[in-house]
PDB file of C-alpha atoms in Angstrom:
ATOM      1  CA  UNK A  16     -40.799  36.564 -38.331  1.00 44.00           C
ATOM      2  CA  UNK A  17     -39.702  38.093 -35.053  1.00 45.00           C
ATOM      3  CA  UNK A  18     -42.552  36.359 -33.168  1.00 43.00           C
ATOM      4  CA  UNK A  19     -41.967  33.440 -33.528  1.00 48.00           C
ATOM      5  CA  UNK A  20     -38.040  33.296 -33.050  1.00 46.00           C
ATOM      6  CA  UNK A  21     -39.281  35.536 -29.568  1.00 49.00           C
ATOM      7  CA  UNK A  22     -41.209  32.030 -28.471  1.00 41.00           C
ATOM      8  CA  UNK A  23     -38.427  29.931 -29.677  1.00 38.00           C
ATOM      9  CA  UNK A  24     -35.849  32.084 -27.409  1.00 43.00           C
ATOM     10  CA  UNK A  25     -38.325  32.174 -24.755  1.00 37.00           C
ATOM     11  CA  UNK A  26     -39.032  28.448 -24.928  1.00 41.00           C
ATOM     12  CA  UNK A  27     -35.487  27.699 -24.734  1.00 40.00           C
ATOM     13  CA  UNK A  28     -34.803  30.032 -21.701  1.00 41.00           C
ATOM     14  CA  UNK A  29     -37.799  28.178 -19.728  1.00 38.00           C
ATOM     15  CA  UNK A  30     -36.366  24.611 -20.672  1.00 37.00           C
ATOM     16  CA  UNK A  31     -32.796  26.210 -19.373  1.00 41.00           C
ATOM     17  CA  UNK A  32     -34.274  27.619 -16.005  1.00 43.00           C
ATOM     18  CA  UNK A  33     -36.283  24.216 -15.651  1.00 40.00           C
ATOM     19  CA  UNK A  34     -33.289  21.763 -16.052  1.00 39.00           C
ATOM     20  CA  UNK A  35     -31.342  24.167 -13.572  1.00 43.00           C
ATOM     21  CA  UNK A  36     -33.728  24.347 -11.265  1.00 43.00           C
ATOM     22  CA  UNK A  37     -33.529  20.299 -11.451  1.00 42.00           C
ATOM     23  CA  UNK A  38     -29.630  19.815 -11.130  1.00 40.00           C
ATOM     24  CA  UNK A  39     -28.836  19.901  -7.394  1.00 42.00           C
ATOM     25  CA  UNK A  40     -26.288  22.785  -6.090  1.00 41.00           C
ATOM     26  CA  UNK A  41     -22.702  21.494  -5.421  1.00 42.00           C
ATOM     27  CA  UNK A  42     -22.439  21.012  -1.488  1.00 57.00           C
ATOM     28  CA  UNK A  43     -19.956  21.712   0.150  1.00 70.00           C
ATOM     29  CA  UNK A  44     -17.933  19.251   2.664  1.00 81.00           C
ATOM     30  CA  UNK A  45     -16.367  20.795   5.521  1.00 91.00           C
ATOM     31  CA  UNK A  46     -14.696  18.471   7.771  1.00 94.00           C
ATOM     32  CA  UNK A  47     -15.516  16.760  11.516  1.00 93.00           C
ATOM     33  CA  UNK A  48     -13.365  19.100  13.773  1.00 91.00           C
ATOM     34  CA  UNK A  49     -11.082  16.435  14.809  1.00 92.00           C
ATOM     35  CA  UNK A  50      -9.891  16.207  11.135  1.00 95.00           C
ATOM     36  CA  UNK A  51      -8.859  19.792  10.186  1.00 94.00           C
ATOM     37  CA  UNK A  52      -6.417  19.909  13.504  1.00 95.00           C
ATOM     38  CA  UNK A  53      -4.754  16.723  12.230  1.00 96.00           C
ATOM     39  CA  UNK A  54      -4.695  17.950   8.757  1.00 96.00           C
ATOM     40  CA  UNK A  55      -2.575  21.082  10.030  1.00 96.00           C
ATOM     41  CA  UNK A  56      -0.633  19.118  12.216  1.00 96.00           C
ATOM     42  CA  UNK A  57       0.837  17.073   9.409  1.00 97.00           C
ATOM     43  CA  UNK A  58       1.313  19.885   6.615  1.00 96.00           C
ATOM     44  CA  UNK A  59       3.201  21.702   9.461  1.00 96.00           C
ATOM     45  CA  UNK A  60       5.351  18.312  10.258  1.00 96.00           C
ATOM     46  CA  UNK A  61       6.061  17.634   6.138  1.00 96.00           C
ATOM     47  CA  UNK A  62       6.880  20.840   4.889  1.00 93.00           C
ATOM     48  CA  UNK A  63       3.797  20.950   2.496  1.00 95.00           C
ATOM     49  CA  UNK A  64       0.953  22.869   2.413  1.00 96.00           C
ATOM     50  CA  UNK A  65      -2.179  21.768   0.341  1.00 96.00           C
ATOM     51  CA  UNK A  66      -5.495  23.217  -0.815  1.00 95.00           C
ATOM     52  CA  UNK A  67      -8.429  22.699   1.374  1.00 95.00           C
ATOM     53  CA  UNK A  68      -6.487  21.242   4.435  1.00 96.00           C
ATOM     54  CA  UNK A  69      -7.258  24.612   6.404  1.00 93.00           C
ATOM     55  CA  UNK A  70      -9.902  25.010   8.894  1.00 90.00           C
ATOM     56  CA  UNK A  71     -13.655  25.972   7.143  1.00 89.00           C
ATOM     57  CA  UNK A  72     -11.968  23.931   4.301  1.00 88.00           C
ATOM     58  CA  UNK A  73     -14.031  21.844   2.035  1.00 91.00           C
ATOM     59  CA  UNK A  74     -13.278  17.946   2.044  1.00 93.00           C
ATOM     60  CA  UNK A  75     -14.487  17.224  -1.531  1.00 91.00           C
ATOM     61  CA  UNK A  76     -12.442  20.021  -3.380  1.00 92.00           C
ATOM     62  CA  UNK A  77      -9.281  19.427  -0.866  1.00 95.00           C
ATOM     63  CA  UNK A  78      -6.053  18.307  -2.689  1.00 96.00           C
ATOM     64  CA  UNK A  79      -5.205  14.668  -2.309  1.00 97.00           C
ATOM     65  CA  UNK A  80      -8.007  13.850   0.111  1.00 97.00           C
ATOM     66  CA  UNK A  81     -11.504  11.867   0.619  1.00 96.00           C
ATOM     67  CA  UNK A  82     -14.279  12.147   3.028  1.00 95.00           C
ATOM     68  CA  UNK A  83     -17.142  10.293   4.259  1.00 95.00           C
ATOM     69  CA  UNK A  84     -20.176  11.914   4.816  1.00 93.00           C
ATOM     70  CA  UNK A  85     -19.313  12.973   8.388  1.00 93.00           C
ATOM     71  CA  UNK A  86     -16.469  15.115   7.131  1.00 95.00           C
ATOM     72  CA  UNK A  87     -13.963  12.083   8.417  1.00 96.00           C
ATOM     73  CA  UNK A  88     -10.865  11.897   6.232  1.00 97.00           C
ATOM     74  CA  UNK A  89     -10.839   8.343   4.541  1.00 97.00           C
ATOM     75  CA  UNK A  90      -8.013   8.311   2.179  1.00 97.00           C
ATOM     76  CA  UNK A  91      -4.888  10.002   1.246  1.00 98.00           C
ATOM     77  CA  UNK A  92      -3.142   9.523  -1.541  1.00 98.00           C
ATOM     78  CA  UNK A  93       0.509  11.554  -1.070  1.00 98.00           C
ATOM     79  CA  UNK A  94       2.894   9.769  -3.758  1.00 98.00           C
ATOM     80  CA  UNK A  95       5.525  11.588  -5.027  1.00 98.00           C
ATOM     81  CA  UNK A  96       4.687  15.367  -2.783  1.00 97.00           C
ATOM     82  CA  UNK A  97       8.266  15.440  -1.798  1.00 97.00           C
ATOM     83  CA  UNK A  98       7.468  15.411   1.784  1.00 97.00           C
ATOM     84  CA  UNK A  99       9.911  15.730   4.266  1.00 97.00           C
ATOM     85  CA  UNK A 100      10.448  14.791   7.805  1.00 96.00           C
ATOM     86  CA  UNK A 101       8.963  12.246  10.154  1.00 97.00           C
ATOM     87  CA  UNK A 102       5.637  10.390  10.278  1.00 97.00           C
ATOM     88  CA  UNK A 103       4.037  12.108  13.036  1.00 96.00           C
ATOM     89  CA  UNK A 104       2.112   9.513  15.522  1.00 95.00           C
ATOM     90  CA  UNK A 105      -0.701  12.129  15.560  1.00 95.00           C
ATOM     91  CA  UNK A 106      -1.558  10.122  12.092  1.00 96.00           C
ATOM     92  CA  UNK A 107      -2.881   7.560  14.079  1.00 96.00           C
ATOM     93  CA  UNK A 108      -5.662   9.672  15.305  1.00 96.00           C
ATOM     94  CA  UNK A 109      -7.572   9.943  11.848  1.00 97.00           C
ATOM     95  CA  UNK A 110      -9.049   6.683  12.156  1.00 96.00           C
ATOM     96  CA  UNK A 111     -11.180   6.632   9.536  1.00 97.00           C
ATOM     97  CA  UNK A 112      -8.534   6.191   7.161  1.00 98.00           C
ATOM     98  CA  UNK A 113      -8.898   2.837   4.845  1.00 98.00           C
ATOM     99  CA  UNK A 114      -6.466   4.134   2.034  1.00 98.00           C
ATOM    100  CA  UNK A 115      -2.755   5.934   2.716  1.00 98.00           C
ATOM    101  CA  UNK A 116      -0.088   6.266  -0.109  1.00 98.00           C
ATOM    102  CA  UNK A 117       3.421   8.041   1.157  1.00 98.00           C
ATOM    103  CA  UNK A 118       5.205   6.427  -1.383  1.00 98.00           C
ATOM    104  CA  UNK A 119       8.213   8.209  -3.156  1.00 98.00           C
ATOM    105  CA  UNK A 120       8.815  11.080  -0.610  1.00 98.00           C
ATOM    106  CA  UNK A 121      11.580  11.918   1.458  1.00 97.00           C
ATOM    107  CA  UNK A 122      10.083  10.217   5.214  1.00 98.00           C
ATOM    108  CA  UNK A 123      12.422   9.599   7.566  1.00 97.00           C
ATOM    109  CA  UNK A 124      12.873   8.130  11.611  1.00 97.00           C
ATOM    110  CA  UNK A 125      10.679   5.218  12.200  1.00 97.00           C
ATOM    111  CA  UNK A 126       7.392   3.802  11.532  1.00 97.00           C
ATOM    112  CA  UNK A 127       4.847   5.352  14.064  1.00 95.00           C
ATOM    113  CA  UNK A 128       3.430   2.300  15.967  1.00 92.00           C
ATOM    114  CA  UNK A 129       0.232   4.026  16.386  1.00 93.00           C
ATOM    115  CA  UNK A 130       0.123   4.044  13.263  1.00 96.00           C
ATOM    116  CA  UNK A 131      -1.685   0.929  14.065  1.00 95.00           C
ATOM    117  CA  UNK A 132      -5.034   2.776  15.588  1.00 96.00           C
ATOM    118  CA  UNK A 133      -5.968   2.894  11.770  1.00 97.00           C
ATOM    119  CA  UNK A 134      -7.729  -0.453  11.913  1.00 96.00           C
ATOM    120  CA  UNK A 135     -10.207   0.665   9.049  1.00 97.00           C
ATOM    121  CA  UNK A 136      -6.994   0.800   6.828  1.00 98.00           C
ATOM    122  CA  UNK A 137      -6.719  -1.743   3.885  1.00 98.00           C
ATOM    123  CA  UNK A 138      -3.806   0.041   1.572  1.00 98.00           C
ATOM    124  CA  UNK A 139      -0.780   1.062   3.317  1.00 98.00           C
ATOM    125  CA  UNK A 140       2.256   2.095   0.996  1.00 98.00           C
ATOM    126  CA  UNK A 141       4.991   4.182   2.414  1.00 98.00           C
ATOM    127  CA  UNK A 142       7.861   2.983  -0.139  1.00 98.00           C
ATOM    128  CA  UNK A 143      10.502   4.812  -1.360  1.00 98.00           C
ATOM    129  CA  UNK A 144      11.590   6.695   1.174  1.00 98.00           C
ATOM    130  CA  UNK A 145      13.886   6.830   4.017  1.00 98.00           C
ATOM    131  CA  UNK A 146      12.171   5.247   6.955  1.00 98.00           C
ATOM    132  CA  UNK A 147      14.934   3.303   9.372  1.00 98.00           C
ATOM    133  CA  UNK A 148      14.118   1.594  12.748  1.00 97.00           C
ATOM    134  CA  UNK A 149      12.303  -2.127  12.686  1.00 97.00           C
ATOM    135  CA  UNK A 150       8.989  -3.158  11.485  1.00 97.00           C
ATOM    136  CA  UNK A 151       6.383  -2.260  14.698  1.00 94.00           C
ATOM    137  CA  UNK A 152       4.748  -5.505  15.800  1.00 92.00           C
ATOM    138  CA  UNK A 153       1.601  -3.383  16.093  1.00 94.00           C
ATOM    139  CA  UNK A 154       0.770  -3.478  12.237  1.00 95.00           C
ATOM    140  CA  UNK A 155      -0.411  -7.167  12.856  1.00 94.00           C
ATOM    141  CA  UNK A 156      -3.541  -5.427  14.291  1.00 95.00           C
ATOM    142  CA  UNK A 157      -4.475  -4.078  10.943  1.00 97.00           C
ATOM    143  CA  UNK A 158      -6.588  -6.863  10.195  1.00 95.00           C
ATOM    144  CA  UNK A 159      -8.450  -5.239   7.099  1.00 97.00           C
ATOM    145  CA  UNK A 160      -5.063  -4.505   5.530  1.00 98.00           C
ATOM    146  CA  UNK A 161      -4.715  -6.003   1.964  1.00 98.00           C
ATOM    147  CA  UNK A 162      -1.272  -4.491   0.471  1.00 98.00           C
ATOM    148  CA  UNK A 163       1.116  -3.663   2.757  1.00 98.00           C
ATOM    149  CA  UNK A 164       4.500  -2.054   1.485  1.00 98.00           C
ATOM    150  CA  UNK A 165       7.696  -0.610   3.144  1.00 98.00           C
ATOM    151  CA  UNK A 166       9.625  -1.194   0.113  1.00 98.00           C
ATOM    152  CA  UNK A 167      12.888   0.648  -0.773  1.00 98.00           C
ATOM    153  CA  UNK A 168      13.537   2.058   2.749  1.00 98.00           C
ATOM    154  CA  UNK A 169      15.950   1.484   5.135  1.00 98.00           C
ATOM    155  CA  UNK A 170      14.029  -0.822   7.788  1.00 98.00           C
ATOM    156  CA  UNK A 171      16.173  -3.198   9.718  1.00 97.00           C
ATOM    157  CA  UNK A 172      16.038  -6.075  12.366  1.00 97.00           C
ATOM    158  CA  UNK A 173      13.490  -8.933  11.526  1.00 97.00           C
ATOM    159  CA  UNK A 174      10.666  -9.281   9.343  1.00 97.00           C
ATOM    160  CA  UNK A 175       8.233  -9.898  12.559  1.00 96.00           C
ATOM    161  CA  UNK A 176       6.072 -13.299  12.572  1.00 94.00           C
ATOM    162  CA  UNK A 177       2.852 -11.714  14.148  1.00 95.00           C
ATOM    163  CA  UNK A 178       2.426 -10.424  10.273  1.00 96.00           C
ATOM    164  CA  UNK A 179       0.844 -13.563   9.816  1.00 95.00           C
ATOM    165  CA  UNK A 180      -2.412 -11.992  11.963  1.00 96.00           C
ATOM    166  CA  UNK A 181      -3.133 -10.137   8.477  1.00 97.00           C
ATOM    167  CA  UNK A 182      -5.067 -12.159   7.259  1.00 94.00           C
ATOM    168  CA  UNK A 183      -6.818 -10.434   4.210  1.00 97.00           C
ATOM    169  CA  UNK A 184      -3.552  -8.851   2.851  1.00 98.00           C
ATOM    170  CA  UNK A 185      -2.863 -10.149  -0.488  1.00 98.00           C
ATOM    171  CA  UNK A 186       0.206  -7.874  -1.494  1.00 98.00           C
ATOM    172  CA  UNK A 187       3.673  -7.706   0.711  1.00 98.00           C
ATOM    173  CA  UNK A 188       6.236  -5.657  -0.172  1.00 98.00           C
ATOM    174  CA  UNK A 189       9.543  -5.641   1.834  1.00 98.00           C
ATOM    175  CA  UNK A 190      12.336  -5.014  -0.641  1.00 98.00           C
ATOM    176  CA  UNK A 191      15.483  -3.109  -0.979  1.00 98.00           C
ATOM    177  CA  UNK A 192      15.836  -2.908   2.879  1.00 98.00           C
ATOM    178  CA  UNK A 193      18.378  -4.300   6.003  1.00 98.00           C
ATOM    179  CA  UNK A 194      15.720  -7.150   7.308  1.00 98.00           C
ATOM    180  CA  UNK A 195      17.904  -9.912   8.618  1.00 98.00           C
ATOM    181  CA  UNK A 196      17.190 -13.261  10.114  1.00 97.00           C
ATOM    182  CA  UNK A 197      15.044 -15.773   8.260  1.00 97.00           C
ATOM    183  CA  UNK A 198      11.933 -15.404   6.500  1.00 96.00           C
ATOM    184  CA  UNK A 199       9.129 -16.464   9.358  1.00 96.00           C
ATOM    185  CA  UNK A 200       7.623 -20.035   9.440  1.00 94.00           C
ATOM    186  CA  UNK A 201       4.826 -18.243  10.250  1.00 95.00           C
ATOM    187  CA  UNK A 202       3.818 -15.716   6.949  1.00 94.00           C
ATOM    188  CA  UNK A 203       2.736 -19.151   5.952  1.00 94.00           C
ATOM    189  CA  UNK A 204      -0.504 -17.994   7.163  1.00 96.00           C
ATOM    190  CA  UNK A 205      -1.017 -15.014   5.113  1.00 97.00           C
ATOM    191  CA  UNK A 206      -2.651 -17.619   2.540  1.00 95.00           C
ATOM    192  CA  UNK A 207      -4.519 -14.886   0.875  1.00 97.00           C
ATOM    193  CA  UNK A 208      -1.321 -13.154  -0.197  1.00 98.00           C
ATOM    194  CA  UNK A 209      -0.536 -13.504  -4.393  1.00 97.00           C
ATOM    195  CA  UNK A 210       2.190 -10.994  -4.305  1.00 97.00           C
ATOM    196  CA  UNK A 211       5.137 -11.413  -1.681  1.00 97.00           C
ATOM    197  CA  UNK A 212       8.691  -9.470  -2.163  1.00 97.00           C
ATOM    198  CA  UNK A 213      11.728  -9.702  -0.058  1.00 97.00           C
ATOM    199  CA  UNK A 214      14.220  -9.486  -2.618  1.00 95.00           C
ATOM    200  CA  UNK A 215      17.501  -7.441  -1.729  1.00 96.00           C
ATOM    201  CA  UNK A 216      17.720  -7.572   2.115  1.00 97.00           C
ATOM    202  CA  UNK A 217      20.227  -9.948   4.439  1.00 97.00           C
ATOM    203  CA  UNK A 218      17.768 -12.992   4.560  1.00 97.00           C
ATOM    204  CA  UNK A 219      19.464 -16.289   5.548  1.00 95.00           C
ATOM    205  CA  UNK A 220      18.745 -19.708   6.022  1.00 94.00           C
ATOM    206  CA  UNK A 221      16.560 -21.635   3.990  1.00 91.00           C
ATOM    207  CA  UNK A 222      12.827 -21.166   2.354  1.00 91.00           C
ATOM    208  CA  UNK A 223      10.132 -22.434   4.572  1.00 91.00           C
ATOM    209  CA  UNK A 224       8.439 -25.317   3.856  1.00 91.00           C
ATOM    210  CA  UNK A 225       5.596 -23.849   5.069  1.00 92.00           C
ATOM    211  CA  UNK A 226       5.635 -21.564   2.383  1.00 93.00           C
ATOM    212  CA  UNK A 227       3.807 -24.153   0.340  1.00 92.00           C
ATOM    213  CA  UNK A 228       0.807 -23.443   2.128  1.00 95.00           C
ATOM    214  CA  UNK A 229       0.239 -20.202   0.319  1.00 96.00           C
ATOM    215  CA  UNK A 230      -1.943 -21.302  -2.281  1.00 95.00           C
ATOM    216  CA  UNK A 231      -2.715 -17.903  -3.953  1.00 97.00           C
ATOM    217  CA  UNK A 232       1.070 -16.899  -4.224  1.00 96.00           C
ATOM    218  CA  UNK A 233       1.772 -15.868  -8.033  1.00 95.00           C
ATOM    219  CA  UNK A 234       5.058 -13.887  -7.450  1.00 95.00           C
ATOM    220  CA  UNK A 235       8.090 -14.589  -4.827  1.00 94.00           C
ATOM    221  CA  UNK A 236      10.856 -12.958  -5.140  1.00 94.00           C
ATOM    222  CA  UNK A 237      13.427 -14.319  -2.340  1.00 94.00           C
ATOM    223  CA  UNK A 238      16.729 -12.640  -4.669  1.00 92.00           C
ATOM    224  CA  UNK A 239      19.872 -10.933  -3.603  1.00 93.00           C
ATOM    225  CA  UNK A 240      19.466 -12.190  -0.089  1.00 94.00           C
ATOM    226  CA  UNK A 241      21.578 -14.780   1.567  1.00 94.00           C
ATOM    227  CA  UNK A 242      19.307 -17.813   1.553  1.00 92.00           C
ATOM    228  CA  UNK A 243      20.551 -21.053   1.443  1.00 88.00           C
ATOM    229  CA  UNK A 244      19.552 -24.901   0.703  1.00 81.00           C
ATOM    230  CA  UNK A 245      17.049 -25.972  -1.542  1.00 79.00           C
ATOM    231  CA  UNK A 246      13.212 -25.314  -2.834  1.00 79.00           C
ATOM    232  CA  UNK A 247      10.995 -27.595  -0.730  1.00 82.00           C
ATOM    233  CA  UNK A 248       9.443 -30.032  -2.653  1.00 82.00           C
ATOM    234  CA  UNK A 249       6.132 -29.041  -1.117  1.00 85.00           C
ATOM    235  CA  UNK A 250       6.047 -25.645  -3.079  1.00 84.00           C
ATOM    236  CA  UNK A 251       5.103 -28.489  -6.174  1.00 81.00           C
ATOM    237  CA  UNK A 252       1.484 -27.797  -4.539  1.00 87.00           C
ATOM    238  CA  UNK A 253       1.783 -23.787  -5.837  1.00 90.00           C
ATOM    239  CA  UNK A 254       0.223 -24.342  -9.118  1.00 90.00           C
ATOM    240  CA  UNK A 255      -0.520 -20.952  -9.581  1.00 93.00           C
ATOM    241  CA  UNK A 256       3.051 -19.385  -9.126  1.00 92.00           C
ATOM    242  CA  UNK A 257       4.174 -17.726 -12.257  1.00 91.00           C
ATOM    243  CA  UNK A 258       7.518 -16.247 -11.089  1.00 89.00           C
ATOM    244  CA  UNK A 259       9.721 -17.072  -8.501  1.00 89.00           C
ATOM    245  CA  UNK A 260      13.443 -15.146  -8.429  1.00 88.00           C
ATOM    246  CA  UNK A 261      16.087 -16.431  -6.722  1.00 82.00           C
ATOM    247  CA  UNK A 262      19.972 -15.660  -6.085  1.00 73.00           C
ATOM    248  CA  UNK A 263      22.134 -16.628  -9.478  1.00 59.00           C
ATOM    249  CA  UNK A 264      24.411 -18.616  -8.193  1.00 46.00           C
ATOM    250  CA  UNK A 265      22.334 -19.974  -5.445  1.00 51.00           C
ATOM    251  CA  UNK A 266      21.983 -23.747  -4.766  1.00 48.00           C
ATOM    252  CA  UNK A 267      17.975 -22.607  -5.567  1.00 48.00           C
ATOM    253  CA  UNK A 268      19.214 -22.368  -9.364  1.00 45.00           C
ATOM    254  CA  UNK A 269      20.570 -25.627  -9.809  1.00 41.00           C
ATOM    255  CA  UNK A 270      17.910 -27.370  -8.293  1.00 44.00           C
ATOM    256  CA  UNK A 271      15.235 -26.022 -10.409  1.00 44.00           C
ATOM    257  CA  UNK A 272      15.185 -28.698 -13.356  1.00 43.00           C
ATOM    258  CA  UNK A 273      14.784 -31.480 -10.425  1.00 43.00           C
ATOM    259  CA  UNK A 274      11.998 -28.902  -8.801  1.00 51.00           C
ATOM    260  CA  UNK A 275       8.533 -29.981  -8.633  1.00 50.00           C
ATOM    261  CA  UNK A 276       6.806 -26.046  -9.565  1.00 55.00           C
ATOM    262  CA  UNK A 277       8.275 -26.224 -13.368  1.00 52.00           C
ATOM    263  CA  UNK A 278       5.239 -24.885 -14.084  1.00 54.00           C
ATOM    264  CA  UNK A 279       6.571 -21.498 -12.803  1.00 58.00           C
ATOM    265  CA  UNK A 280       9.500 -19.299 -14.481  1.00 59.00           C
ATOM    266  CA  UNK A 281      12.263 -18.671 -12.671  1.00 53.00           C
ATOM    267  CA  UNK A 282      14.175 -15.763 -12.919  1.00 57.00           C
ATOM    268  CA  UNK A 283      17.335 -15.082 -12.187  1.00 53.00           C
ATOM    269  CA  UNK A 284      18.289 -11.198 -11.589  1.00 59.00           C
TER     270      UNK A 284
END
């Protein structure tokens, strides 16, 4: 009987060595030079240290990171790593970059205008935090960009009108900040945007007729600001806008059963 449990044992050991033979080794990533000084420049900037950013490191084991297959860093996803500190402009050198998530941290000073070298970027989220200083004009270069949020910070001044070179963004989040002025005529052109927030900031004056043009919106939320007059009659054309919040007491409110988009639910915070 020992035979042929010997061949069985032997078989299986062959089969074994064959399929490992066949399974390719694990390869390491290391990173393009230019990356790993970058890497160490922001760790030392946010407090934080993380495995793999070190130089000899290896890109597809690193914490929180992605590369291509040149070793170029291509996403970073940092929600909720209690960083501290500024956003060094040094971020604007990893160009590769199409996906970077700061939300929830502790991020103060201003947005980096160079942060707007990242023109491969199409998700930029640095909510929740405590950014101050105005929106940079620059970001309108970051044509790829699809959600844009600066949400729940404490950004100022106006929300600028060359945001409407973005083109492909879909998602804008500006809420729970100190933007003033009115809301541009021009973010009429961001007509592939579905999502757009501005609630709780010191808008005034009235919603843009132009606003009607933005035939993908499904959500607008214009509350707790201090907008005035009526909803244009042109929004009727939004046939796809599910929710739209306004101010309670807000000449918006009692308009609504006259309003031509009864289709969509207002909401009333």
């Amino acid at each position: 009987m020992g035979r042929p449990i010997s061949r069985i044992w032997l078989g299986a050991l062959i089969l074994l060595t064959c399929l490992a033979a066949a399974v390719p080794p694990v390869r390491c990533q290391p990173y393009a030079a230019s990356q790993v000084q970058l890497l160490l420049g922001l760790q030392k900037a946010w407090g934080r240290t993380f495995a793999g950013w070190v130089a000899g490191g290896d890109c597809s084991t690193a914490e929180h990171v992605n590369c291509d297959e040149h070793g170029m860093v291509t996403s970073m996803d940092l929600a909720f790593q209690d960083l501290t500190g500024p956003i060094p402009s040094t971020i604007g050198s990893m160009v590769s970059l199409s996906y970077l998530d700061l939300y929830g941290n502790n991020l103060k000073g201003s947005v980096p205008s160079g942060i707007a070298n990242l023109h491969k970027l199409c998700h930029l989220n640095m909510g929740l935090n405590s950014l101050t200083g105005s929106i940079p004009s620059t970001i309108s270069s970051m044509s790829r960009l699809t959600l844009l949020s600066l949400s729940s910070n404490f950004i100022s001044q106006t929300i600028p009108g060359s945001l409407a070179n973005l083109n492909n963004l879909k998602a804008l989040y500006l809420y729970n900040n100190s933007l003033s002025g009115s809301i541009p005529e021009s973010i009429s052109k961001l007509v592939m945007v579905s999502v757009l927030s501005l609630f709780k900031n010191h808008l005034s004056g009235n919603i843009p007729e132009s606003l009607s043009k933005l035939v993908n919106l499904t959500f607008l939320d214009v509350s707790q600001n201090n907008l005035t007059g009526h909803l244009p009659p042109t929004m009727g054309s939004l046939t796809r806008l599910s929710y739209l919040y306004v101010n309670p007491l807000s000449p918006l409110v009692h308009m609504w059963h006259t309003s031509p988009i009864r289709h969509a639910r207002i909401v009333v915070p």
